[in-house]
XYZ file of C-alpha atoms in Angstrom:
382
model
C -95.154 162.585 -3.482
C -97.868 162.519 -0.432
C -100.904 161.203 -0.719
C -102.041 164.600 0.550
C -100.855 166.954 -2.226
C -103.683 168.024 -4.799
C -101.530 166.672 -8.380
C -103.364 163.645 -8.013
C -106.956 162.753 -9.385
C -109.878 164.887 -8.447
C -111.758 162.581 -6.407
C -108.903 161.669 -4.525
C -108.029 165.260 -3.663
C -111.944 165.994 -2.911
C -111.147 163.208 -1.131
C -107.849 164.313 1.121
C -109.148 167.702 2.111
C -112.151 166.077 3.240
C -110.676 163.992 5.598
C -107.951 165.956 6.686
C -108.338 168.445 10.129
C -106.182 170.871 8.205
C -105.225 172.682 4.698
C -102.254 174.113 3.529
C -102.203 176.515 0.903
C -99.012 177.121 -0.975
C -99.144 179.730 -3.983
C -96.127 178.291 -5.701
C -96.965 181.669 -8.277
C -96.670 184.157 -5.134
C -92.838 182.777 -4.411
C -92.250 183.034 -8.520
C -93.198 186.484 -7.826
C -91.209 187.085 -5.155
C -88.194 186.032 -6.616
C -88.968 187.973 -9.528
C -88.730 190.820 -7.515
C -85.812 190.272 -5.534
C -83.941 189.811 -8.840
C -85.338 192.757 -10.290
C -83.870 194.937 -7.406
C -80.572 193.171 -7.953
C -80.169 192.438 -11.655
C -78.040 192.415 -13.318
C -76.709 190.391 -9.983
C -77.650 186.948 -10.181
C -80.406 185.987 -7.524
C -80.570 182.354 -6.111
C -82.953 180.657 -3.551
C -82.189 179.326 -0.234
C -84.250 176.219 0.162
C -83.148 174.606 2.827
C -85.691 173.031 5.535
C -87.972 172.006 2.832
C -87.944 174.861 0.934
C -89.227 176.598 4.468
C -91.550 174.314 5.063
C -93.417 174.635 1.710
C -91.748 171.346 0.013
C -88.720 171.218 -1.521
C -90.077 169.439 -4.724
C -92.803 171.587 -5.382
C -90.969 175.196 -4.866
C -87.929 174.347 -6.789
C -89.516 173.676 -10.622
C -91.284 176.887 -9.449
C -88.329 178.521 -9.509
C -86.378 177.316 -12.167
C -89.175 178.230 -14.115
C -88.975 181.792 -14.117
C -85.341 182.168 -14.249
C -83.408 180.971 -10.648
C -80.147 178.575 -11.433
C -78.581 178.239 -8.202
C -79.944 177.287 -4.666
C -78.673 176.544 -1.297
C -79.566 174.546 1.305
C -78.339 173.047 4.769
C -77.182 169.115 3.675
C -76.420 166.545 1.768
C -80.208 165.232 2.031
C -81.887 168.351 0.743
C -79.512 168.675 -1.652
C -80.108 165.542 -3.523
C -83.895 166.431 -3.361
C -83.030 169.680 -4.798
C -80.717 167.700 -7.796
C -84.030 165.269 -8.375
C -86.388 168.540 -8.907
C -83.631 170.770 -11.252
C -80.800 168.444 -12.672
C -79.000 171.134 -14.733
C -78.954 173.422 -11.157
C -75.900 175.298 -9.277
C -76.405 173.555 -5.659
C -74.733 174.398 -2.472
C -74.604 172.587 0.705
C -74.052 175.479 3.934
C -73.390 173.036 6.369
C -69.991 172.195 4.671
C -68.341 169.395 4.483
C -68.853 166.317 7.283
C -66.081 163.672 8.002
C -65.234 161.177 5.030
C -69.192 162.873 2.512
C -66.909 164.235 0.215
C -67.391 161.448 -2.449
C -71.381 162.166 -1.869
C -71.086 165.292 -3.184
C -69.338 164.041 -6.087
C -72.287 161.532 -6.656
C -74.843 164.095 -6.254
C -72.779 166.953 -8.313
C -73.279 169.129 -5.757
C -70.959 172.148 -4.132
C -69.579 172.105 -0.517
C -69.485 175.985 1.607
C -66.068 174.755 2.811
C -66.176 176.286 6.662
C -63.337 175.437 8.273
C -59.282 175.207 7.345
C -59.973 171.453 8.679
C -62.867 170.658 5.887
C -60.665 172.980 2.941
C -57.893 170.479 3.759
C -60.223 167.367 3.717
C -61.989 168.262 0.504
C -58.435 168.593 -0.961
C -56.944 165.684 -0.645
C -60.284 164.019 -2.123
C -60.523 166.083 -5.030
C -56.846 165.421 -5.913
C -57.481 161.618 -5.660
C -60.584 161.710 -7.346
C -60.179 164.098 -9.669
C -63.153 165.405 -9.105
C -63.579 168.925 -10.687
C -67.705 170.246 -9.347
C -66.098 172.862 -7.140
C -66.873 174.324 -4.000
C -67.717 177.589 -1.967
C -65.177 179.225 0.428
C -67.195 180.711 3.268
C -65.389 183.309 5.343
C -66.357 184.892 8.767
C -67.442 188.483 8.562
C -68.430 188.737 12.365
C -71.320 186.243 12.442
C -68.831 183.624 14.507
C -71.086 180.899 13.414
C -69.301 178.815 10.485
C -66.295 179.737 7.977
C -62.925 181.009 7.992
C -61.422 183.181 10.220
C -60.091 186.487 8.122
C -56.824 185.490 8.672
C -57.174 182.008 7.739
C -58.903 183.596 4.537
C -55.493 185.596 3.939
C -53.570 182.205 4.236
C -55.694 180.786 1.259
C -55.993 183.346 -1.103
C -52.838 182.847 -2.381
C -53.904 179.966 -4.192
C -56.398 181.496 -6.556
C -53.268 182.478 -8.401
C -52.570 178.812 -9.763
C -55.275 176.944 -12.420
C -57.921 174.690 -10.848
C -57.841 176.000 -7.596
C -61.731 175.259 -7.184
C -63.309 177.778 -5.341
C -66.687 178.750 -7.527
C -67.664 181.145 -4.556
C -66.493 183.232 -1.526
C -69.070 184.067 0.807
C -69.855 185.407 4.099
C -73.060 185.980 6.009
C -74.745 188.758 7.851
C -75.413 188.794 11.111
C -78.014 191.954 11.946
C -79.274 192.502 8.083
C -82.379 192.888 8.990
C -81.723 196.155 10.960
C -80.970 198.446 8.106
C -79.093 201.100 10.361
C -76.952 198.391 12.471
C -73.498 199.650 12.231
C -72.752 195.842 12.328
C -73.762 196.036 8.605
C -71.157 198.311 7.405
C -68.175 196.875 9.455
C -69.213 193.229 7.741
C -69.377 195.144 4.323
C -66.283 196.976 4.160
C -64.304 193.317 5.768
C -65.911 191.270 3.066
C -64.980 193.890 0.203
C -60.640 193.731 1.194
C -61.461 190.250 0.995
C -62.759 190.064 -2.030
C -59.905 191.812 -3.566
C -57.455 188.974 -2.225
C -60.297 186.645 -4.156
C -60.396 188.699 -7.356
C -62.155 186.297 -10.204
C -63.698 184.677 -7.617
C -67.595 185.319 -7.944
C -68.740 186.518 -4.127
C -72.119 186.547 -2.342
C -72.719 188.018 1.690
C -76.586 189.156 1.609
C -79.407 187.491 2.533
C -83.096 188.679 2.130
C -82.918 191.247 4.351
C -79.305 192.423 2.804
C -80.992 192.507 -0.340
C -82.277 196.066 0.851
C -79.163 197.099 1.986
C -78.588 198.147 -1.100
C -76.140 197.541 -4.485
C -72.984 197.763 -2.313
C -73.868 195.549 -0.502
C -75.090 192.945 -3.422
C -71.678 191.410 -4.615
C -71.898 188.981 -7.644
C -75.247 186.487 -6.285
C -77.475 187.139 -3.204
C -79.367 184.254 -1.330
C -82.693 185.361 -0.232
C -84.848 182.565 1.892
C -87.446 183.779 3.811
C -88.128 186.655 1.776
C -89.533 184.122 -1.176
C -92.022 182.061 0.919
C -93.800 185.276 2.686
C -92.400 186.483 5.173
C -91.160 189.853 6.122
C -87.270 190.847 5.106
C -87.642 194.085 7.585
C -89.306 193.812 10.752
C -90.847 196.941 11.276
C -91.681 198.242 7.863
C -94.241 197.021 5.641
C -93.913 193.725 3.877
C -93.061 194.134 0.391
C -93.353 190.499 -0.575
C -96.177 188.605 -1.469
C -97.916 186.069 1.052
C -97.368 182.433 0.543
C -99.122 179.779 2.687
C -102.580 179.963 3.636
C -103.576 177.592 6.652
C -107.453 176.484 7.490
C -108.234 173.913 10.565
C -111.602 172.328 10.266
C -113.953 172.498 13.309
C -115.178 169.638 14.747
C -117.524 170.907 17.555
C -119.328 174.722 18.469
C -120.196 173.623 22.318
C -121.645 175.888 25.080
C -119.986 176.288 27.907
C -121.475 177.816 31.483
C -119.744 180.790 32.962
C -117.042 179.483 35.121
C -116.432 176.408 33.524
C -112.774 175.912 32.382
C -111.533 174.696 28.884
C -108.353 172.632 28.342
C -105.169 171.015 30.029
C -104.146 172.848 33.379
C -107.443 174.636 33.789
C -106.247 177.288 32.385
C -108.788 179.462 30.946
C -111.975 179.925 32.901
C -115.300 181.635 31.099
C -116.703 184.936 32.603
C -120.035 184.574 30.966
C -121.669 182.214 29.278
C -119.764 181.078 26.225
C -119.692 179.626 23.006
C -116.517 177.672 22.097
C -115.388 176.145 18.689
C -112.932 173.336 19.146
C -110.559 172.933 15.488
C -108.319 169.915 14.567
C -105.008 171.323 14.357
C -102.688 171.632 17.470
C -98.714 171.215 18.243
C -98.692 167.847 16.437
C -99.368 169.824 13.133
C -96.760 172.804 13.815
C -99.348 174.915 15.143
C -97.091 175.855 18.360
C -98.340 175.754 22.064
C -97.434 179.306 22.879
C -100.058 180.624 20.775
C -102.014 180.297 24.015
C -102.661 183.174 26.333
C -100.005 183.585 29.277
C -100.374 186.055 32.280
C -97.665 188.270 29.939
C -99.659 188.148 26.494
C -102.900 188.339 25.273
C -103.712 184.575 22.548
C -103.730 184.678 18.993
C -106.189 184.978 16.856
C -107.788 182.932 14.519
C -110.400 184.360 11.796
C -114.106 182.619 11.175
C -116.753 184.355 9.203
C -113.797 187.528 8.582
C -113.706 188.065 12.534
C -110.733 187.878 14.495
C -111.572 184.950 17.722
C -109.676 184.514 20.170
C -107.892 181.270 21.357
C -108.475 180.296 25.003
C -107.071 177.344 26.713
C -104.055 175.540 25.722
C -102.959 173.575 22.844
C -103.411 170.377 22.932
C -101.657 168.117 20.300
C -104.699 167.934 17.815
C -106.847 170.796 19.106
C -107.132 173.913 19.977
C -110.058 175.867 21.019
C -111.806 179.323 19.939
C -113.959 181.709 21.719
C -117.044 182.391 19.226
C -119.215 183.900 21.823
C -119.324 187.204 19.514
C -120.284 185.667 16.277
C -123.575 185.339 15.041
C -124.940 181.924 16.358
C -124.792 179.584 13.715
C -121.718 181.478 11.655
C -119.340 178.583 13.544
C -120.214 175.573 12.145
C -118.911 171.452 12.686
C -117.280 170.954 8.983
C -116.352 174.977 8.446
C -113.131 176.185 8.362
C -111.239 178.741 10.781
C -108.362 180.494 8.768
C -105.218 180.523 11.197
C -103.070 182.170 8.715
C -104.173 183.801 5.698
C -105.783 187.929 5.768
C -104.369 189.814 8.491
C -102.832 186.704 10.103
C -99.168 186.791 8.225
C -96.299 184.485 9.032
C -94.538 187.118 10.939
C -97.886 188.013 12.985
C -98.241 184.735 14.168
C -94.610 184.131 15.171
C -94.946 187.351 17.249
C -98.092 186.201 18.669
C -96.389 183.108 19.782
C -92.950 184.595 20.497
C -91.061 183.123 17.710
C -90.736 184.395 14.327
C -91.985 183.656 10.826
C -89.196 181.066 10.011
C -89.818 179.099 12.785
C -93.773 178.876 12.298
C -93.171 178.005 8.427
C -90.475 175.615 8.833
C -92.540 173.582 11.712
C -95.984 173.477 9.124
C -97.148 169.878 9.943
C -96.896 166.966 7.760
C -100.699 165.995 8.421
C -102.411 168.814 6.478
C -103.912 168.217 3.247
C -101.630 170.768 0.752
C -102.930 172.160 -1.515
C -100.439 174.065 -4.499
C -101.738 176.702 -6.467
C -99.930 177.210 -9.766
């Protein structure tokens, strides 16, 4: 557990927050509420949780117990190392490793009681060899590609493999695929993939199946199969861009103002002198930069406006380039004395959600979340 987390003694917590340039608050109750909302949309289908990339930057060790407490019993991660961390936090959980079986890693799955997602016939052959030599019966998932063209057996390969489900001990605990365009609800590829996966499911009768991610849940019951796999929606991201976000916000990021300074008309700010004051201005320098995971692309360019931060309830634009540890904000229009050294500015929170900040940076909320830096003091709200 990091010394920057709030599970420590109050004096240490206060000291850690006072010394930090940024404070990241993660609402575990909101994560649990988001899971319960999605489960309510899919019941009686099982609702799992995708907690790869350190639970989308929110911390596996804190997020997994919170989800387990409200009833989540199946988790998906990217690799074995993440799987071990989930196992430590949830000893009885079912844990699938999405990136599959790397060469010679099969014993590690058995050691940590993890289930690989088999993504090719080569992986399947290696897994079968390990299972037959070790008598390991922990099982695996079989991933069939229905149109993503990333990982997974081809539909033709899955037909050849399907015959083995007639035998006892075939070892398949889950049949899965992944939608390519689920966030666009009326995209024709959704229907094509759902139909193809339905045909493949028939060949694997008796094996539970899973197709949809966060966005796919909103396609309705025909896509839900036996298990749904939400990820971004659990952490407050909007699963359906362009529509009102149905999920509760999870993260709030505040940065400490280290200095407020006056500059003259014509003065420039930051590396490359990329911003020039058109009037006498007042700026606040905040102790967060791209070294903390705040994207350099948040600054203004010739083709887009800068991101805003919120100070005293008012949006204030970033000025100049984001540097490794600092960024500057134009606070000229705030009343004098409102922006003060030691006070906090809100970089994520209120009207600035992870998706809004992502759009301002030319990226998506996923990337904002998974880049949240480890220099922040972290507060977990239960």
